[in-house]
Coordinates of C-alpha atoms in Angstrom, one line a residue:
M1 CA 0.0 0.0 0.0
L2 CA 2.9 2.4 0.8
N3 CA 4.6 1.8 -2.5
Q4 CA 1.2 2.3 -4.2
R5 CA 0.9 5.7 -2.6
E6 CA 4.4 6.7 -3.4
N7 CA 3.9 5.8 -7.1
I8 CA 0.8 7.8 -7.3
V9 CA 2.3 10.9 -5.5
T10 CA 5.4 10.7 -7.8
Y11 CA 3.1 10.6 -10.9
L12 CA 1.1 13.6 -9.7
K13 CA 4.2 15.7 -8.9
N14 CA 5.7 14.9 -12.3
L15 CA 2.5 15.8 -14.1
R16 CA 2.3 19.0 -12.1
N17 CA 5.9 19.9 -13.2
E18 CA 5.1 19.1 -16.9
I19 CA 2.0 21.3 -16.9
I20 CA 3.9 24.2 -15.2
S21 CA 6.6 23.9 -17.9
E22 CA 4.1 24.0 -20.7
F23 CA 2.2 27.0 -19.3
E24 CA 5.4 29.0 -18.7
K25 CA 6.2 28.7 -22.5
F26 CA 3.3 31.2 -23.1
E27 CA 5.0 33.7 -20.8
S28 CA 8.1 35.6 -21.8
E29 CA 9.2 36.6 -18.3
N30 CA 6.8 35.5 -15.6
R31 CA 7.2 32.2 -13.8
F32 CA 5.2 30.1 -11.3
Q33 CA 6.0 30.9 -7.6
R34 CA 6.0 27.8 -5.4
T35 CA 4.9 27.9 -1.8
P36 CA 5.0 24.8 0.4
W37 CA 2.6 24.3 3.3
T38 CA 2.2 21.8 6.2
Y39 CA -1.1 20.1 7.1
S40 CA -2.1 21.3 10.5
Q41 CA -4.5 18.5 11.4
G42 CA -2.4 15.5 10.5
D43 CA 0.5 14.5 8.4
G44 CA 1.7 15.8 5.1
G45 CA 1.0 19.1 3.3
G46 CA 1.3 20.4 -0.2
E47 CA 2.7 23.1 -2.5
I48 CA 0.9 26.0 -4.1
S49 CA 2.3 26.9 -7.6
L50 CA 0.9 30.3 -8.6
L51 CA 1.5 32.4 -11.7
R52 CA 0.4 35.9 -12.4
G53 CA 1.5 36.8 -15.8
A54 CA 0.8 38.6 -19.1
V55 CA -1.1 35.7 -20.7
F56 CA -2.2 33.9 -17.6
E57 CA -3.8 36.6 -15.5
K58 CA -3.8 34.0 -12.8
A59 CA -3.0 30.3 -12.9
A60 CA -2.6 27.8 -10.1
V61 CA -1.3 24.2 -10.3
N62 CA -1.4 22.8 -6.8
W63 CA -0.4 19.5 -5.3
S64 CA -1.3 18.1 -1.9
G65 CA -0.8 14.9 0.0
I66 CA -2.4 14.6 3.5
S67 CA -3.4 12.0 6.0
G68 CA -5.5 12.2 9.2
S69 CA -7.5 10.3 11.7
H70 CA -11.0 11.3 10.6
F71 CA -12.2 11.5 7.0
P72 CA -13.9 15.0 6.8
M73 CA -16.8 14.1 4.4
N74 CA -19.8 11.9 5.0
D75 CA -19.0 9.3 2.2
A76 CA -16.4 7.6 4.3
S77 CA -15.0 7.5 7.9
G78 CA -12.0 6.8 9.9
P79 CA -8.3 7.4 9.0
F80 CA -7.6 8.6 5.5
F81 CA -4.9 9.5 3.0
A82 CA -5.7 11.9 0.2
T83 CA -3.5 13.2 -2.6
G84 CA -4.2 15.2 -5.8
I85 CA -3.4 18.0 -8.1
S86 CA -5.8 20.8 -8.8
L87 CA -5.4 23.4 -11.6
I88 CA -7.2 26.5 -12.6
T89 CA -6.5 29.2 -15.2
H90 CA -7.9 32.7 -15.5
M91 CA -6.7 34.2 -18.8
K92 CA -5.9 37.8 -19.6
N93 CA -7.6 37.5 -23.0
P94 CA -11.4 37.1 -22.7
H95 CA -11.4 34.9 -25.8
A96 CA -9.3 32.3 -24.0
P97 CA -11.5 30.1 -21.8
T98 CA -10.9 29.2 -18.2
V99 CA -9.9 25.5 -17.7
H100 CA -10.2 23.5 -14.6
F101 CA -8.4 20.1 -14.1
N102 CA -8.2 17.9 -11.1
L103 CA -6.9 14.4 -10.3
R104 CA -7.3 12.9 -6.8
Y105 CA -6.7 9.6 -5.0
I106 CA -8.2 8.8 -1.6
E107 CA -7.8 5.8 0.8
T108 CA -9.6 5.0 4.0
D109 CA -9.5 1.9 6.2
T110 CA -12.2 0.3 4.2
K111 CA -12.0 1.6 0.6
Q112 CA -10.0 3.5 -2.0
W113 CA -11.0 5.4 -5.1
F114 CA -10.0 7.7 -7.9
G115 CA -11.6 10.9 -9.0
G116 CA -11.1 13.9 -11.2
G117 CA -11.6 15.3 -14.7
Y118 CA -11.3 18.5 -16.7
D119 CA -13.8 21.0 -17.9
L120 CA -13.8 24.2 -20.0
T121 CA -15.5 27.5 -19.2
P122 CA -15.6 30.2 -21.9
M123 CA -15.9 33.6 -20.3
G124 CA -18.6 35.0 -22.6
F125 CA -17.1 34.0 -25.9
P126 CA -17.5 30.3 -26.7
Y127 CA -16.2 28.8 -29.9
D128 CA -17.7 25.6 -31.2
E129 CA -14.4 24.3 -32.6
D130 CA -12.8 24.7 -29.2
T131 CA -15.6 22.8 -27.5
Q132 CA -15.5 20.0 -30.0
H133 CA -11.7 19.7 -29.7
F134 CA -11.9 19.6 -26.0
H135 CA -14.6 16.9 -25.9
K136 CA -13.1 14.9 -28.7
T137 CA -9.8 14.7 -26.8
A138 CA -11.5 13.4 -23.7
Q139 CA -13.6 10.9 -25.7
T140 CA -10.5 9.6 -27.5
C141 CA -8.7 9.2 -24.2
L142 CA -11.5 7.3 -22.5
D143 CA -12.5 5.1 -25.5
Q144 CA -9.2 3.3 -25.2
F145 CA -10.6 1.8 -21.9
S146 CA -14.3 1.5 -22.7
T147 CA -16.7 3.3 -25.0
T148 CA -19.2 3.7 -22.1
L149 CA -16.9 5.9 -20.1
Y150 CA -17.0 9.2 -22.0
P151 CA -20.9 9.3 -22.1
E152 CA -21.0 8.6 -18.4
F153 CA -18.2 11.0 -17.4
S154 CA -19.5 13.7 -19.7
K155 CA -23.0 13.4 -18.2
N156 CA -21.4 13.6 -14.8
A157 CA -19.8 16.9 -15.7
K158 CA -23.0 18.4 -17.0
E159 CA -24.8 17.5 -13.8
Y160 CA -21.9 18.5 -11.4
F161 CA -20.8 21.8 -13.0
Y162 CA -24.4 23.2 -12.9
I163 CA -25.2 26.4 -11.1
P164 CA -28.7 25.9 -9.7
H165 CA -29.4 29.6 -8.9
R166 CA -28.3 30.6 -12.4
K167 CA -30.1 27.6 -14.0
K168 CA -27.2 26.9 -16.3
E169 CA -24.0 24.9 -16.7
R170 CA -20.8 26.6 -15.5
G171 CA -19.3 26.2 -19.0
V172 CA -19.3 23.8 -21.9
G173 CA -18.6 20.7 -20.0
G174 CA -15.9 18.1 -20.1
I175 CA -15.5 15.0 -18.0
F176 CA -15.9 14.3 -14.3
F177 CA -15.9 11.2 -12.1
D178 CA -15.6 10.4 -8.4
H179 CA -15.5 7.3 -6.2
W180 CA -14.1 5.3 -9.1
N181 CA -13.2 1.8 -8.1
T182 CA -14.1 -1.1 -10.4
G183 CA -12.2 -3.7 -8.4
N184 CA -9.4 -3.6 -11.0
F185 CA -6.9 -1.2 -9.4
P186 CA -4.2 -1.4 -12.2
N187 CA -6.8 -0.6 -14.9
D188 CA -8.4 2.1 -12.8
C189 CA -5.1 3.8 -12.2
S190 CA -4.1 3.5 -15.8
M191 CA -7.3 5.2 -16.9
W192 CA -6.9 7.9 -14.3
Q193 CA -3.3 8.6 -15.4
H194 CA -4.3 8.6 -19.1
I195 CA -6.8 11.4 -18.3
G196 CA -3.9 13.3 -16.7
N197 CA -1.6 12.6 -19.6
T198 CA -4.1 14.0 -22.2
F199 CA -5.2 17.1 -20.4
M200 CA -2.6 19.3 -22.2
D201 CA -3.7 17.9 -25.5
A202 CA -7.2 19.2 -24.7
V203 CA -6.2 22.7 -23.8
L204 CA -2.9 23.8 -25.4
P205 CA -4.2 24.1 -29.0
I206 CA -7.0 26.3 -27.7
Y207 CA -4.7 28.6 -25.9
S208 CA -2.3 28.7 -28.8
L209 CA -5.2 30.0 -30.9
R210 CA -7.0 32.3 -28.5
T211 CA -4.4 34.1 -26.3
S212 CA -3.3 36.3 -29.2
Q213 CA -6.7 37.4 -30.4
T214 CA -7.5 41.1 -30.1
Y215 CA -10.3 42.2 -27.7
T216 CA -12.1 45.3 -26.5
D217 CA -12.7 46.8 -23.1
E218 CA -16.4 45.7 -23.4
Q219 CA -15.3 42.1 -24.0
K220 CA -13.1 42.3 -20.9
Q221 CA -16.0 43.5 -18.8
E222 CA -18.1 40.6 -20.1
Q223 CA -15.3 38.2 -19.0
L224 CA -15.4 39.7 -15.5
K225 CA -19.1 39.2 -15.2
R226 CA -18.8 35.5 -16.3
R227 CA -16.0 35.0 -13.8
A228 CA -18.5 36.0 -11.0
H229 CA -20.6 33.0 -11.9
Y230 CA -17.4 30.8 -11.6
V231 CA -16.8 32.3 -8.1
E232 CA -20.4 31.5 -7.1
F233 CA -20.1 27.9 -8.1
N234 CA -16.8 27.3 -6.4
L235 CA -17.8 28.8 -3.1
L236 CA -21.3 27.4 -2.9
Y237 CA -21.2 23.9 -4.6
D238 CA -17.7 22.7 -5.3
R239 CA -16.9 19.5 -3.4
G240 CA -13.2 20.2 -3.6
T241 CA -13.6 23.5 -1.8
K242 CA -15.8 21.9 0.9
F243 CA -13.3 19.0 1.3
G244 CA -10.4 21.4 1.6
F245 CA -12.0 23.5 4.3
Q246 CA -13.6 20.6 6.2
S247 CA -10.3 18.7 6.2
G248 CA -8.4 21.7 7.6
G249 CA -6.5 22.4 4.4
N250 CA -4.5 25.5 3.5
P251 CA -7.0 28.3 2.8
E252 CA -4.7 30.0 0.3
A253 CA -4.4 26.7 -1.7
I254 CA -8.1 26.1 -1.6
L255 CA -9.0 29.6 -2.7
C256 CA -6.4 29.6 -5.6
S257 CA -9.4 28.9 -7.8
M258 CA -10.7 32.4 -7.3
P259 CA -10.1 34.8 -10.2
P260 CA -7.9 37.8 -9.7
L261 CA -10.8 40.1 -10.7
A262 CA -14.5 39.6 -11.1
A263 CA -17.6 41.8 -11.4
W264 CA -21.2 41.6 -10.3

């Protein structure tokens, strides 16, 4: 079990480093600043990697690995170990969508599971070709394991990333899954890692196209209004935010998903 954890943590940290390296290629001068933190209610901690740049107005690629005596949510109990990476981008250019990505692995005394996914949120300016590329990448990834997975995970994303008080989805969807354990750990882990390995294929072509588009002040203001909806979802409904606070996680790491500017 210990080697299993170590392998998963190593994979997550390596993936985090690869993503940071690719994102920094868009920036001529700005780089991610890394800040470690220690878990106050058990063992472990994490590292915040935060970029404020000319292309990425704000981007966070965080890793954590914590263990404690009491699982903080009501879907399990007892001692636990949880590790994952969580990513969010808020782009300077309103034509470049926000993207969210998360991979997590959790163990308790009685069960273990994988979760995560990625989703796309245009901030007022959706492009059909971007949406199709993003979803096609996810489908191609999952079809290698089963053709039933993409329809299921895509449906999960539609239901999960829904803002009830706005009566709309947060963005244009993606894939989402949680509590994933088929009884075949190697296959489950392979699928989970393959999702992580294909995330950059889903988003980099979009950013290569959209970050250089011209935009107006009016379009920037529309972006800020749409960011407000993102804030509302993350603070009111997001499970990761709730887990982070209920488990005694680092508030700065948890709230990295908040945009640098928003308007109501």
